[in-house]
Coordinates of C-alpha atoms in Angstrom, one line a residue:
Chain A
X26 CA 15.6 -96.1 6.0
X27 CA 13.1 -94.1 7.5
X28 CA 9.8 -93.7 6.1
X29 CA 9.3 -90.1 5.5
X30 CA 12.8 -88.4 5.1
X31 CA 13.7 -84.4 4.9
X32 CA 16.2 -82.2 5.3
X33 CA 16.1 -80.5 9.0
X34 CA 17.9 -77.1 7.2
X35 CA 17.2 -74.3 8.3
X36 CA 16.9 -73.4 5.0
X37 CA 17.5 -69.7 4.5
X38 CA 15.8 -67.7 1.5
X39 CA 15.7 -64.2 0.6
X40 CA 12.3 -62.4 0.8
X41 CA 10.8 -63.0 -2.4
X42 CA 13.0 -65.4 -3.7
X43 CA 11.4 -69.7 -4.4
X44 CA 11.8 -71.3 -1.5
X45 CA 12.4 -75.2 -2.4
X46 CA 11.6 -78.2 0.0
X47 CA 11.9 -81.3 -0.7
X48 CA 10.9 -85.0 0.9
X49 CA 11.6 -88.7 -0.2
X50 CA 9.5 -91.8 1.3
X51 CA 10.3 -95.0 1.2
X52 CA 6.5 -97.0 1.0
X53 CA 5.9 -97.3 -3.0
X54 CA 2.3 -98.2 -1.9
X55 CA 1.8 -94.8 -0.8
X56 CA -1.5 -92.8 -2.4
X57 CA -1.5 -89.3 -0.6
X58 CA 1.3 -87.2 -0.3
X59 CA 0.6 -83.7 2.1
X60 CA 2.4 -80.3 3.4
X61 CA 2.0 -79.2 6.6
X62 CA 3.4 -75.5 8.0
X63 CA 4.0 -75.8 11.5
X64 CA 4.5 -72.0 13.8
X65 CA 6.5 -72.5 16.9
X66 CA 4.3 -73.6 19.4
X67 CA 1.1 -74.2 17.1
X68 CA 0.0 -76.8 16.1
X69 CA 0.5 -78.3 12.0
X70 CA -1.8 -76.8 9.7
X71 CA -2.3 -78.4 6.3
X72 CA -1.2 -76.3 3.4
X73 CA -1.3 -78.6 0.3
X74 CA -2.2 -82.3 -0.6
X75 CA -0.9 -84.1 -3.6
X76 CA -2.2 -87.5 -4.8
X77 CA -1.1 -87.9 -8.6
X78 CA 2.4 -87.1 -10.2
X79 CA 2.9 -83.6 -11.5
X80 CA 2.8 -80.3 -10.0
X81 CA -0.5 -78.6 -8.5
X82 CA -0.6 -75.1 -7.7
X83 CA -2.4 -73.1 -4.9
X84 CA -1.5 -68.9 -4.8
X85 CA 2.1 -68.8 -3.8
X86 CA 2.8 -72.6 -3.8
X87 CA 3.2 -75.4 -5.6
X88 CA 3.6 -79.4 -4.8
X89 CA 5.4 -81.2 -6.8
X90 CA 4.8 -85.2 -6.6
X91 CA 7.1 -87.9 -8.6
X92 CA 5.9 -91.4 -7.9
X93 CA 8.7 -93.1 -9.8
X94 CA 11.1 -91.5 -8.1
X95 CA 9.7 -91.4 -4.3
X96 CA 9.7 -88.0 -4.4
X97 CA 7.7 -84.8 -3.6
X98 CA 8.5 -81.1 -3.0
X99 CA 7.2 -78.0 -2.0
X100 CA 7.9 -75.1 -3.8
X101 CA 7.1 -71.3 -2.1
X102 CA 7.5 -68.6 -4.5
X103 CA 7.9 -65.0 -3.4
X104 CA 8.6 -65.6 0.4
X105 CA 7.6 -63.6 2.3
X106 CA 8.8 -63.4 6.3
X107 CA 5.6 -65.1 7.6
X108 CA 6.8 -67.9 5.6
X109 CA 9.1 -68.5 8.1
X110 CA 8.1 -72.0 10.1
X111 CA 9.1 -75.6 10.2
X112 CA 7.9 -77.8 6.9
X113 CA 6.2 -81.2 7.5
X114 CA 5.9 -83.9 5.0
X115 CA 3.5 -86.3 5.1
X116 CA 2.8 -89.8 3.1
X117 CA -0.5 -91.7 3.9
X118 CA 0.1 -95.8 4.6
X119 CA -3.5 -97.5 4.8
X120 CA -5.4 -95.8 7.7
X121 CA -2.2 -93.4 8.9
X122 CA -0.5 -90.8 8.1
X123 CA 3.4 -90.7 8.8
X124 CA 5.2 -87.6 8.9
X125 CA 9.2 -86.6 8.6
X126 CA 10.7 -84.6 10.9
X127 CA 10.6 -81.6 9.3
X128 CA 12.7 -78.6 7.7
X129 CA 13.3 -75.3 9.1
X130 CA 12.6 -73.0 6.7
X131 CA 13.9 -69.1 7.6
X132 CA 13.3 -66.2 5.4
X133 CA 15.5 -63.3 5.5
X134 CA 14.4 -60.0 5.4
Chain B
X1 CA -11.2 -74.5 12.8
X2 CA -11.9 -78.5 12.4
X3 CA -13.7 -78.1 15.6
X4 CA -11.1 -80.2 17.7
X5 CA -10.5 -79.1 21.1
X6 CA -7.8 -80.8 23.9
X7 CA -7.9 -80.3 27.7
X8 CA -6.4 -79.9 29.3
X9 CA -3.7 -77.5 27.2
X10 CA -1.4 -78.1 29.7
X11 CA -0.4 -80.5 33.2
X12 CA 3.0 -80.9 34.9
X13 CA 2.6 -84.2 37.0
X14 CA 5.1 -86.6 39.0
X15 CA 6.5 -89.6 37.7
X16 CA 4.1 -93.0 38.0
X17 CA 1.1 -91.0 38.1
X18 CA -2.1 -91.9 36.0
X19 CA -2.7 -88.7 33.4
X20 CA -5.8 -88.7 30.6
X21 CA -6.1 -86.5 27.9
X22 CA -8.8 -85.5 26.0
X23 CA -9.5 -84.9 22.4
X24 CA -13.2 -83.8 21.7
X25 CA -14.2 -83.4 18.1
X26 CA -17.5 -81.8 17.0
X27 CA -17.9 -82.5 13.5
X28 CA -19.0 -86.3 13.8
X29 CA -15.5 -87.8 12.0
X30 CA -14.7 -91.5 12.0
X31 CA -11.0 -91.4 12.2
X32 CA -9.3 -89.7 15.5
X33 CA -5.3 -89.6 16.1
X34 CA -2.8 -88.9 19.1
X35 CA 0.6 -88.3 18.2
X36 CA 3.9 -87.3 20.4
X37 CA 6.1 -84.1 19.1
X38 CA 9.4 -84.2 20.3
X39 CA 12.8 -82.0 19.4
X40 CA 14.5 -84.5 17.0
X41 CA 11.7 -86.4 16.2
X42 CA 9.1 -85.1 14.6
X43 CA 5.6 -86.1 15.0
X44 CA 5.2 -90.0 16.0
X45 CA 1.4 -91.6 15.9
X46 CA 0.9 -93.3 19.0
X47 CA -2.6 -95.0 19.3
X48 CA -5.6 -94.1 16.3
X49 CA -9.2 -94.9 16.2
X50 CA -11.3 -95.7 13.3
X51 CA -14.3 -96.0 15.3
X52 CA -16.3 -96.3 18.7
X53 CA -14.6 -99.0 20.4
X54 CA -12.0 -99.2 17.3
X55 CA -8.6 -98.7 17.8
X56 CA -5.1 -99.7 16.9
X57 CA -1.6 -99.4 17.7
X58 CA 1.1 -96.3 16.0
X59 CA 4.8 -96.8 15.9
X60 CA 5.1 -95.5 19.9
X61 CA 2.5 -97.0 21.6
X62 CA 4.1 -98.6 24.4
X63 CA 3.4 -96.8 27.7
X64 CA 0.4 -95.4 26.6
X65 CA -3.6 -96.5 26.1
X66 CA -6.5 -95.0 24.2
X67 CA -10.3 -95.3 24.8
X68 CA -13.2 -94.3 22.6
X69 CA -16.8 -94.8 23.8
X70 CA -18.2 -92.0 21.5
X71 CA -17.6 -90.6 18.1
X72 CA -16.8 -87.3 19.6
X73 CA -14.0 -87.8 22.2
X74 CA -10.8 -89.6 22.4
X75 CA -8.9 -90.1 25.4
X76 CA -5.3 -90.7 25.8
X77 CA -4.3 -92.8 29.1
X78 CA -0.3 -92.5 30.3
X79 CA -1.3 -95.6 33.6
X80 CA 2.3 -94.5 34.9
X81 CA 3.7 -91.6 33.3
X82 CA 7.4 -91.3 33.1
X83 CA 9.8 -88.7 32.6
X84 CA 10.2 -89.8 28.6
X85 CA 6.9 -89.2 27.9
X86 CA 7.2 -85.6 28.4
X87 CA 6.0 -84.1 25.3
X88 CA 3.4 -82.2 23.0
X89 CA 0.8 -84.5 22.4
X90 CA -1.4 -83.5 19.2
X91 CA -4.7 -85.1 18.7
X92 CA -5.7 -84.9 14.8
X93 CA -8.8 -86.3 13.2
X94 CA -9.6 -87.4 9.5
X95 CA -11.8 -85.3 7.9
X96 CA -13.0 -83.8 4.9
X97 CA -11.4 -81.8 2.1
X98 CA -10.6 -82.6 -0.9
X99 CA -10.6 -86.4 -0.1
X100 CA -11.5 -88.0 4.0
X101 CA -7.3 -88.5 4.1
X102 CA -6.5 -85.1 5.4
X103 CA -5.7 -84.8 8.6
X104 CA -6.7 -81.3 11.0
X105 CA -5.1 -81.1 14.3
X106 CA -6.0 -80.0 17.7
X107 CA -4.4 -77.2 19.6
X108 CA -1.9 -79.6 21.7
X109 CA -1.7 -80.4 25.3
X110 CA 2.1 -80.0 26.8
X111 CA 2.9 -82.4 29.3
X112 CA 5.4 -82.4 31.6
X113 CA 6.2 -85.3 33.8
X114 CA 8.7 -84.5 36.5

């Protein structure tokens, strides 16, 4: 079982619908949960960090962390088309951070 | 802008050459990263540093060796690069946010070994 695990999509989403990610990790040990957005040919830039269960909210998104259940999710509400990029989840294990692979996400004008 | 910076942003080279890359940081942080970015694979951590002459192994470290002789920079030695280490190396440090676990990432370097 990998560590990190997501869905590679691409997810497709209407403009202005919620967009809905999601990411499991295996490492119950694990304190610090994190989104990154990722452009095509950028580098990742951190867009939320999670480190208790329960949802936390910044503008249009909202991470959602359950502990119990190894589980944590990204919601984006009201996409918009610069929304558009690949998702990374990350889990933090001692002094690194593993990330999954990633999930395309592609809103649709 | 965590003030990281990577040089050289990019280098096509022949296979079983030496190649070094260079993170640089400004902002005095204690924990640096280099990580491989590869189609199908995500991003894999490769060597880390938690200090000046501190370092330790990631999941994809063979191949590869990492020096640190100041806080700032971090350098990323391929002794005989090879055609599977083609790739978008990130370097990322620790630094602070809301806690000193959030990673910011340099620009990238793109290597190309041929």
């Amino acid at each position: 079982q990998k560590e990190v695990e997501q869905n590679s999509g691409p997810l497709s989403v209407p403009e202005g619908a919620i967009a809905s990610l999601n990411c499991t990790y295996s490492d119950r040990g694990s304190q610090s949960f994190f989104w990154y957005r990722q452009y095509s040919g950028k580098s990742p830039e951190l867009i939320m960090s999670i480190y208790s269960n329960g949802d936390k909210e910044d503008g249009r998104f909202t991470a959602q962390l359950n502990k119990a259940s190894q589980y944590v999710s990204l919601l984006i509400r009201d996409s918009q088309p610069s929304d558009s990029a690949t998702y990374l989840c990350a889990v933090n294990r001692d002094d690194k951070i593993i990330f999954g692979k990633g999930t395309r996400l592609h809103i649709l004008p | 802008d965590a003030g990281i910076t990577q040089s050289p942003r990019h280098k096509v080279t022949e296979t079983g050459t030496p190649v070094t890359l260079r993170c640089h940081q400004t902002e005095n942080h204690r924990y640096m990263y280099w990580y491989r970015q590869d189609p199908g694979h995500g991003l894999r951590l490769i060597h880390y540093s938690y200090g000046v002459k501190d370092t330790d192994k990631g999941e994809v470290s063979d191949g590869y060796s990492v020096s640190r002789s100041k806080t700032e920079d971090f350098l990323l030695t391929l002794e005989s690069a090879t055609s599977s280490q083609t790739s978008v190396y990130f370097c990322a440090i620790k630094g602070l946010a809301e806690t000193t676990d959030t990673q910011y990432f340099g620009p990238g370097t793109r290597l190309t070994v041929l």
